[in-house]
Amino acid sequence: MRIVRFNGGRIGLVRGDDITDVTAEAGIDPTEFPPVGMVRLIADFPARRAALEAATGPALKLADVHLETPVPWPNKLIAFPVNYIDHRQEMGSTYVASTRGFFLKANSSLVGAGDAIIVPALPGREVHHECELALIIGREARNVSREDAWSCIFGYSCLMDITVRGTDIERVMRKSYDTFTPVGPWILTADDMPDPTQLDMKLWVNDELRQHANTRDLVLDIPGMIEMASSATTLYPGDVIATGTPAGVGPIAAGDTVTIEIEGVGRMSLPVVASAGGEDIAMWHQARPKAKAE
Ligand code: MN
């Protein structure tokens, strides 16, 4: 099953080139704030599944709708750094995810397949793409064993972990700008995923293939990531885990189009646009005169 969120919080099932609107069957008010309908749907999925599958209601063309990020208001957005050896080599990193652990990105950085990546006005800094498989958590879980880890996964999506480079600024800030975590174009539910440990993934900037890898090369594998994340923090339905990027990261700029494709999961292209400005405060503490009483 491919579950989409579209046109202002509506929920749909992708069937070929069409979307069947199942907002009513999902029990979601698209206008609610905070927009936690998808989190509730994932939590209630076993009870709602039959009604969703039986839905015959209005069909729309996928190409005609605005695709939104599937889970806009998760409890958290977890990300694993340096989880492919070739990316470790290109970054000159001294660690890998299996010994370093995870970090968090701001949930508000999530956008969907129908949105744009907005690059902040940060003179002299590069903004990079990272091509990643997203795990969408399906149930509350803590201290999960490797054996039980697969049962925690609701589904999979494509994810771009957009990043301002430079180690002088906190990683959380560099990766948390609005629009810096496109996820989509939908959630492929785990029961329809043949083998997530052997997925080809690609990312292009315009027509140039920048990243091409396979999830078999993950340093910390999918069960390992769930085991590690849940050893520190309770996982909740709808939590998103960014599994790390392979080599080939590079700069994006206004005017580019970034395309990600993960075998069996989906494909999405987002335009890159320039922000209206106002972000260049990273060096604020250095540029500002010292206060007298500091
Ligand atoms: Mn990343």
mmCIF file of C-alpha atoms in Angstrom, residues 4-292:
data_model
loop_
_atom_site.group_PDB
_atom_site.id
_atom_site.type_symbol
_atom_site.label_atom_id
_atom_site.label_comp_id
_atom_site.label_asym_id
_atom_site.label_seq_id
_atom_site.Cartn_x
_atom_site.Cartn_y
_atom_site.Cartn_z
ATOM 1 C CA VAL A 4 -0.028 9.786 0.460
ATOM 2 C CA ARG A 5 -0.862 13.066 2.102
ATOM 3 C CA PHE A 6 -2.024 15.731 -0.334
ATOM 4 C CA ASN A 7 -4.015 18.924 -0.993
ATOM 5 C CA GLY A 8 -3.962 20.315 2.534
ATOM 6 C CA GLY A 9 -3.803 17.255 4.764
ATOM 7 C CA ARG A 10 -6.014 14.827 2.838
ATOM 8 C CA ILE A 11 -5.039 11.143 2.869
ATOM 9 C CA GLY A 12 -4.979 8.948 -0.216
ATOM 10 C CA LEU A 13 -3.982 5.540 -1.514
ATOM 11 C CA VAL A 14 -1.933 5.419 -4.692
ATOM 12 C CA ARG A 15 -3.364 3.023 -7.251
ATOM 13 C CA GLY A 16 -1.400 3.210 -10.495
ATOM 14 C CA ASP A 17 -1.486 6.812 -11.649
ATOM 15 C CA ASP A 18 -4.495 7.616 -9.467
ATOM 16 C CA ILE A 19 -5.099 8.541 -5.850
ATOM 17 C CA THR A 20 -8.161 7.279 -4.033
ATOM 18 C CA ASP A 21 -9.155 9.808 -1.374
ATOM 19 C CA VAL A 22 -9.525 7.895 1.931
ATOM 20 C CA THR A 23 -9.559 10.886 4.285
ATOM 21 C CA ALA A 24 -12.934 9.844 5.726
ATOM 22 C CA GLU A 25 -11.952 6.188 6.143
ATOM 23 C CA ALA A 26 -8.728 7.324 7.832
ATOM 24 C CA GLY A 27 -10.780 9.291 10.360
ATOM 25 C CA ILE A 28 -8.782 12.464 9.741
ATOM 26 C CA ASP A 29 -9.822 16.102 9.806
ATOM 27 C CA PRO A 30 -7.448 17.652 7.237
ATOM 28 C CA THR A 31 -7.774 21.090 8.842
ATOM 29 C CA GLU A 32 -6.785 20.035 12.369
ATOM 30 C CA PHE A 33 -3.903 21.681 14.189
ATOM 31 C CA PRO A 34 -1.503 20.242 15.089
ATOM 32 C CA PRO A 35 -1.615 18.027 11.988
ATOM 33 C CA VAL A 36 -1.184 14.687 13.720
ATOM 34 C CA GLY A 37 -3.767 12.748 11.709
ATOM 35 C CA MET A 38 -1.186 10.570 9.989
ATOM 36 C CA VAL A 39 0.421 9.724 13.339
ATOM 37 C CA ARG A 40 -2.983 8.575 14.618
ATOM 38 C CA LEU A 41 -3.680 6.659 11.429
ATOM 39 C CA ILE A 42 -0.372 4.804 11.731
ATOM 40 C CA ALA A 43 -1.113 4.014 15.381
ATOM 41 C CA ASP A 44 -4.629 2.787 14.505
ATOM 42 C CA PHE A 45 -3.662 1.159 11.235
ATOM 43 C CA PRO A 46 -4.558 -2.451 12.082
ATOM 44 C CA ALA A 47 -8.131 -1.349 12.912
ATOM 45 C CA ARG A 48 -8.472 0.996 9.904
ATOM 46 C CA ARG A 49 -6.749 -1.079 7.260
ATOM 47 C CA ALA A 50 -9.762 -2.975 5.905
ATOM 48 C CA ALA A 51 -11.810 0.216 5.492
ATOM 49 C CA LEU A 52 -8.933 1.895 3.662
ATOM 50 C CA GLU A 53 -8.499 -1.027 1.299
ATOM 51 C CA ALA A 54 -12.218 -1.187 0.572
ATOM 52 C CA ALA A 55 -12.481 2.545 -0.187
ATOM 53 C CA THR A 56 -13.725 3.365 -3.657
ATOM 54 C CA GLY A 57 -14.189 7.089 -3.173
ATOM 55 C CA PRO A 58 -13.111 9.938 -5.391
ATOM 56 C CA ALA A 59 -10.161 9.127 -7.616
ATOM 57 C CA LEU A 60 -7.774 11.897 -8.604
ATOM 58 C CA LYS A 61 -4.803 11.893 -10.924
ATOM 59 C CA LEU A 62 -1.523 11.787 -9.009
ATOM 60 C CA ALA A 63 -0.152 14.380 -11.400
ATOM 61 C CA ASP A 64 -2.940 16.819 -10.496
ATOM 62 C CA VAL A 65 -2.506 16.964 -6.720
ATOM 63 C CA HIS A 66 -0.055 18.722 -4.415
ATOM 64 C CA LEU A 67 1.891 15.982 -2.624
ATOM 65 C CA GLU A 68 2.732 16.815 0.991
ATOM 66 C CA THR A 69 5.120 15.168 3.400
ATOM 67 C CA PRO A 70 3.459 12.015 4.730
ATOM 68 C CA VAL A 71 4.066 12.659 8.451
ATOM 69 C CA PRO A 72 4.275 16.435 8.985
ATOM 70 C CA TRP A 73 4.167 16.357 12.790
ATOM 71 C CA PRO A 74 6.045 13.295 14.069
ATOM 72 C CA ASN A 75 7.194 12.996 17.643
ATOM 73 C CA LYS A 76 10.757 13.100 16.305
ATOM 74 C CA LEU A 77 12.987 12.987 13.272
ATOM 75 C CA ILE A 78 16.037 10.839 13.987
ATOM 76 C CA ALA A 79 19.044 10.745 11.658
ATOM 77 C CA PHE A 80 22.166 8.610 11.507
ATOM 78 C CA PRO A 81 25.476 10.242 10.512
ATOM 79 C CA VAL A 82 28.247 8.576 8.515
ATOM 80 C CA ASN A 83 26.477 5.300 7.795
ATOM 81 C CA TYR A 84 28.172 4.373 4.507
ATOM 82 C CA ILE A 85 31.950 3.791 4.374
ATOM 83 C CA ASP A 86 32.381 5.672 1.082
ATOM 84 C CA HIS A 87 30.734 8.767 2.616
ATOM 85 C CA ARG A 88 33.036 8.468 5.627
ATOM 86 C CA GLN A 89 35.975 8.517 3.245
ATOM 87 C CA GLU A 90 34.768 11.562 1.299
ATOM 88 C CA MET A 91 34.107 13.513 4.523
ATOM 89 C CA GLY A 92 37.292 12.359 6.267
ATOM 90 C CA SER A 93 35.178 11.383 9.286
ATOM 91 C CA THR A 94 36.833 9.703 12.226
ATOM 92 C CA TYR A 95 33.677 7.829 13.266
ATOM 93 C CA VAL A 96 30.733 5.825 11.925
ATOM 94 C CA ALA A 97 27.095 5.644 13.002
ATOM 95 C CA SER A 98 27.488 2.269 14.688
ATOM 96 C CA THR A 99 29.768 3.761 17.348
ATOM 97 C CA ARG A 100 28.590 7.387 17.290
ATOM 98 C CA GLY A 101 24.804 7.170 17.587
ATOM 99 C CA PHE A 102 22.108 9.375 16.099
ATOM 100 C CA PHE A 103 21.210 13.058 15.997
ATOM 101 C CA LEU A 104 17.890 14.880 15.599
ATOM 102 C CA LYS A 105 16.626 17.326 12.975
ATOM 103 C CA ALA A 106 13.823 19.837 13.567
ATOM 104 C CA ASN A 107 10.479 18.286 12.606
ATOM 105 C CA SER A 108 9.576 21.597 10.984
ATOM 106 C CA SER A 109 12.215 20.948 8.298
ATOM 107 C CA LEU A 110 9.906 18.314 6.737
ATOM 108 C CA VAL A 111 8.403 19.026 3.311
ATOM 109 C CA GLY A 112 6.885 16.855 0.602
ATOM 110 C CA ALA A 113 7.292 15.892 -3.035
ATOM 111 C CA GLY A 114 5.216 18.851 -4.227
ATOM 112 C CA ASP A 115 7.280 21.418 -2.354
ATOM 113 C CA ALA A 116 10.563 23.235 -2.947
ATOM 114 C CA ILE A 117 13.905 23.207 -1.165
ATOM 115 C CA ILE A 118 14.624 26.752 0.003
ATOM 116 C CA VAL A 119 18.336 27.485 0.337
ATOM 117 C CA PRO A 120 19.085 30.043 3.044
ATOM 118 C CA ALA A 121 21.143 33.156 2.392
ATOM 119 C CA LEU A 122 24.449 32.100 3.961
ATOM 120 C CA PRO A 123 27.257 33.716 1.977
ATOM 121 C CA GLY A 124 30.319 31.530 1.530
ATOM 122 C CA ARG A 125 28.634 28.314 2.645
ATOM 123 C CA GLU A 126 27.624 25.298 0.606
ATOM 124 C CA VAL A 127 24.248 23.611 0.982
ATOM 125 C CA HIS A 128 24.487 19.898 0.151
ATOM 126 C CA HIS A 129 22.076 17.124 -0.797
ATOM 127 C CA GLU A 130 22.140 13.746 0.969
ATOM 128 C CA CYS A 131 20.204 10.784 -0.483
ATOM 129 C CA GLU A 132 18.637 8.567 2.193
ATOM 130 C CA LEU A 133 16.075 5.860 2.832
ATOM 131 C CA ALA A 134 13.511 6.890 5.463
ATOM 132 C CA LEU A 135 12.036 4.438 7.947
ATOM 133 C CA ILE A 136 8.582 5.308 9.286
ATOM 134 C CA ILE A 137 7.984 3.811 12.729
ATOM 135 C CA GLY A 138 4.711 1.940 13.282
ATOM 136 C CA ARG A 139 4.421 1.367 17.007
ATOM 137 C CA GLU A 140 5.564 2.563 20.407
ATOM 138 C CA ALA A 141 8.752 0.766 21.337
ATOM 139 C CA ARG A 142 11.698 0.995 23.730
ATOM 140 C CA ASN A 143 14.787 -1.214 24.069
ATOM 141 C CA VAL A 144 13.970 -3.167 20.931
ATOM 142 C CA SER A 145 16.132 -6.172 20.069
ATOM 143 C CA ARG A 146 17.469 -6.706 16.557
ATOM 144 C CA GLU A 147 15.055 -9.602 16.202
ATOM 145 C CA ASP A 148 12.024 -7.435 17.009
ATOM 146 C CA ALA A 149 13.184 -4.370 15.068
ATOM 147 C CA TRP A 150 11.411 -5.189 11.798
ATOM 148 C CA SER A 151 8.062 -5.305 13.608
ATOM 149 C CA CYS A 152 8.498 -1.607 14.521
ATOM 150 C CA ILE A 153 8.591 -0.428 10.899
ATOM 151 C CA PHE A 154 5.359 0.853 9.375
ATOM 152 C CA GLY A 155 6.857 1.765 6.026
ATOM 153 C CA TYR A 156 9.481 3.454 3.898
ATOM 154 C CA SER A 157 9.928 6.725 2.025
ATOM 155 C CA CYS A 158 12.571 8.620 0.085
ATOM 156 C CA LEU A 159 14.355 11.296 2.145
ATOM 157 C CA MET A 160 16.781 14.093 1.384
ATOM 158 C CA ASP A 161 18.863 15.258 4.343
ATOM 159 C CA ILE A 162 19.734 18.782 3.192
ATOM 160 C CA THR A 163 22.726 20.184 5.039
ATOM 161 C CA VAL A 164 24.715 23.383 5.381
ATOM 162 C CA ARG A 165 28.359 22.273 5.454
ATOM 163 C CA GLY A 166 30.823 23.509 8.034
ATOM 164 C CA THR A 167 31.692 22.044 11.403
ATOM 165 C CA ASP A 168 31.774 25.415 13.187
ATOM 166 C CA ILE A 169 27.975 25.529 13.478
ATOM 167 C CA GLU A 170 25.963 22.960 15.430
ATOM 168 C CA ARG A 171 24.865 20.102 13.182
ATOM 169 C CA VAL A 172 21.290 20.363 14.419
ATOM 170 C CA MET A 173 21.066 23.953 13.191
ATOM 171 C CA ARG A 174 22.834 23.239 9.891
ATOM 172 C CA LYS A 175 20.311 20.511 9.102
ATOM 173 C CA SER A 176 17.158 22.102 10.517
ATOM 174 C CA TYR A 177 16.400 24.971 8.150
ATOM 175 C CA ASP A 178 12.818 24.931 6.887
ATOM 176 C CA THR A 179 12.426 22.591 3.865
ATOM 177 C CA PHE A 180 15.694 20.736 4.651
ATOM 178 C CA THR A 181 14.039 17.334 4.986
ATOM 179 C CA PRO A 182 11.959 16.403 1.948
ATOM 180 C CA VAL A 183 10.225 13.058 2.613
ATOM 181 C CA GLY A 184 7.953 11.318 0.130
ATOM 182 C CA PRO A 185 6.405 10.963 -2.315
ATOM 183 C CA TRP A 186 4.409 8.597 -0.074
ATOM 184 C CA ILE A 187 4.845 5.862 2.515
ATOM 185 C CA LEU A 188 5.275 2.383 1.063
ATOM 186 C CA THR A 189 3.961 0.088 3.799
ATOM 187 C CA ALA A 190 6.395 -2.535 5.039
ATOM 188 C CA ASP A 191 4.251 -5.460 3.871
ATOM 189 C CA ASP A 192 4.711 -4.302 0.265
ATOM 190 C CA MET A 193 8.483 -3.884 0.551
ATOM 191 C CA PRO A 194 10.259 -6.933 -0.898
ATOM 192 C CA ASP A 195 13.704 -6.494 0.679
ATOM 193 C CA PRO A 196 14.791 -3.195 2.266
ATOM 194 C CA THR A 197 18.330 -4.528 2.752
ATOM 195 C CA GLN A 198 19.016 -4.576 -1.022
ATOM 196 C CA LEU A 199 17.611 -1.284 -2.304
ATOM 197 C CA ASP A 200 19.238 0.684 -5.068
ATOM 198 C CA MET A 201 19.087 4.426 -4.440
ATOM 199 C CA LYS A 202 19.961 7.319 -6.725
ATOM 200 C CA LEU A 203 20.036 11.097 -6.562
ATOM 201 C CA TRP A 204 20.413 13.529 -9.423
ATOM 202 C CA VAL A 205 20.976 17.271 -9.511
ATOM 203 C CA ASN A 206 19.384 18.343 -12.776
ATOM 204 C CA ASP A 207 20.513 15.578 -15.198
ATOM 205 C CA GLU A 208 23.708 14.725 -13.336
ATOM 206 C CA LEU A 209 23.693 11.498 -11.323
ATOM 207 C CA ARG A 210 25.437 12.505 -8.083
ATOM 208 C CA GLN A 211 24.706 9.546 -5.784
ATOM 209 C CA HIS A 212 24.156 5.870 -6.537
ATOM 210 C CA ALA A 213 24.336 3.282 -3.790
ATOM 211 C CA ASN A 214 22.589 0.310 -2.233
ATOM 212 C CA THR A 215 21.268 -0.189 1.281
ATOM 213 C CA ARG A 216 23.304 -3.403 1.512
ATOM 214 C CA ASP A 217 26.293 -1.109 2.174
ATOM 215 C CA LEU A 218 24.879 0.460 5.343
ATOM 216 C CA VAL A 219 27.393 0.356 8.224
ATOM 217 C CA LEU A 220 24.706 0.157 10.920
ATOM 218 C CA ASP A 221 21.905 -1.838 9.312
ATOM 219 C CA ILE A 222 18.162 -1.232 9.675
ATOM 220 C CA PRO A 223 17.617 -3.484 12.723
ATOM 221 C CA GLY A 224 20.751 -1.984 14.266
ATOM 222 C CA MET A 225 19.427 1.569 13.841
ATOM 223 C CA ILE A 226 16.136 0.706 15.538
ATOM 224 C CA GLU A 227 17.948 -1.141 18.306
ATOM 225 C CA MET A 228 20.252 1.834 18.907
ATOM 226 C CA ALA A 229 17.586 4.570 18.652
ATOM 227 C CA SER A 230 15.226 2.717 20.976
ATOM 228 C CA SER A 231 17.984 2.106 23.512
ATOM 229 C CA ALA A 232 17.927 5.832 24.276
ATOM 230 C CA THR A 233 14.470 7.041 23.387
ATOM 231 C CA THR A 234 10.942 5.686 23.068
ATOM 232 C CA LEU A 235 9.920 5.335 19.437
ATOM 233 C CA TYR A 236 6.366 6.390 18.556
ATOM 234 C CA PRO A 237 4.144 5.745 15.545
ATOM 235 C CA GLY A 238 5.067 8.178 12.787
ATOM 236 C CA ASP A 239 8.639 8.778 13.949
ATOM 237 C CA VAL A 240 10.947 9.213 10.974
ATOM 238 C CA ILE A 241 14.461 7.757 10.822
ATOM 239 C CA ALA A 242 16.898 9.050 8.186
ATOM 240 C CA THR A 243 19.274 6.142 7.604
ATOM 241 C CA GLY A 244 22.317 8.032 6.324
ATOM 242 C CA THR A 245 23.814 9.057 3.015
ATOM 243 C CA PRO A 246 26.279 7.285 0.737
ATOM 244 C CA ALA A 247 29.106 9.139 -1.049
ATOM 245 C CA GLY A 248 28.537 11.767 -3.700
ATOM 246 C CA VAL A 249 27.124 14.601 -1.617
ATOM 247 C CA GLY A 250 27.531 17.984 -3.229
ATOM 248 C CA PRO A 251 26.231 21.530 -3.514
ATOM 249 C CA ILE A 252 22.788 22.605 -4.667
ATOM 250 C CA ALA A 253 21.750 26.129 -5.604
ATOM 251 C CA ALA A 254 18.666 28.077 -6.626
ATOM 252 C CA GLY A 255 17.554 26.985 -10.083
ATOM 253 C CA ASP A 256 18.577 23.338 -9.634
ATOM 254 C CA THR A 257 16.179 20.407 -9.509
ATOM 255 C CA VAL A 258 17.010 17.558 -7.125
ATOM 256 C CA THR A 259 15.600 14.097 -7.865
ATOM 257 C CA ILE A 260 15.716 11.067 -5.591
ATOM 258 C CA GLU A 261 14.691 7.548 -6.537
ATOM 259 C CA ILE A 262 14.704 4.478 -4.307
ATOM 260 C CA GLU A 263 14.015 1.129 -5.903
ATOM 261 C CA GLY A 264 10.477 -0.028 -5.237
ATOM 262 C CA VAL A 265 9.732 2.939 -2.952
ATOM 263 C CA GLY A 266 9.323 5.874 -5.320
ATOM 264 C CA ARG A 267 10.804 8.912 -6.953
ATOM 265 C CA MET A 268 10.390 12.646 -6.433
ATOM 266 C CA SER A 269 11.887 15.845 -7.825
ATOM 267 C CA LEU A 270 12.039 19.130 -5.943
ATOM 268 C CA PRO A 271 13.103 22.512 -7.288
ATOM 269 C CA VAL A 272 15.657 24.537 -5.361
ATOM 270 C CA VAL A 273 14.825 28.189 -4.729
ATOM 271 C CA ALA A 274 16.545 31.020 -2.901
ATOM 272 C CA SER A 275 15.118 32.238 0.383
ATOM 273 C CA ALA A 276 14.034 35.819 0.885
ATOM 274 C CA GLY A 277 17.070 36.248 3.178
ATOM 275 C CA GLY A 278 17.536 36.931 6.859
ATOM 276 C CA GLU A 279 19.316 33.681 7.758
ATOM 277 C CA ASP A 280 22.887 34.947 7.831
ATOM 278 C CA ILE A 281 23.267 35.205 11.598
ATOM 279 C CA ALA A 282 25.503 32.174 12.110
ATOM 280 C CA MET A 283 28.510 34.371 12.805
ATOM 281 C CA TRP A 284 26.376 36.784 14.789
ATOM 282 C CA HIS A 285 28.251 36.282 18.057
ATOM 283 C CA GLN A 286 31.567 37.067 16.409
ATOM 284 C CA ALA A 287 30.421 40.070 14.414
ATOM 285 C CA ARG A 288 28.528 41.694 17.274
ATOM 286 C CA PRO A 289 30.408 43.975 19.665
ATOM 287 C CA LYS A 290 30.809 42.505 23.122
ATOM 288 C CA ALA A 291 28.304 43.674 25.680
ATOM 289 C CA LYS A 292 29.942 45.502 28.582
#
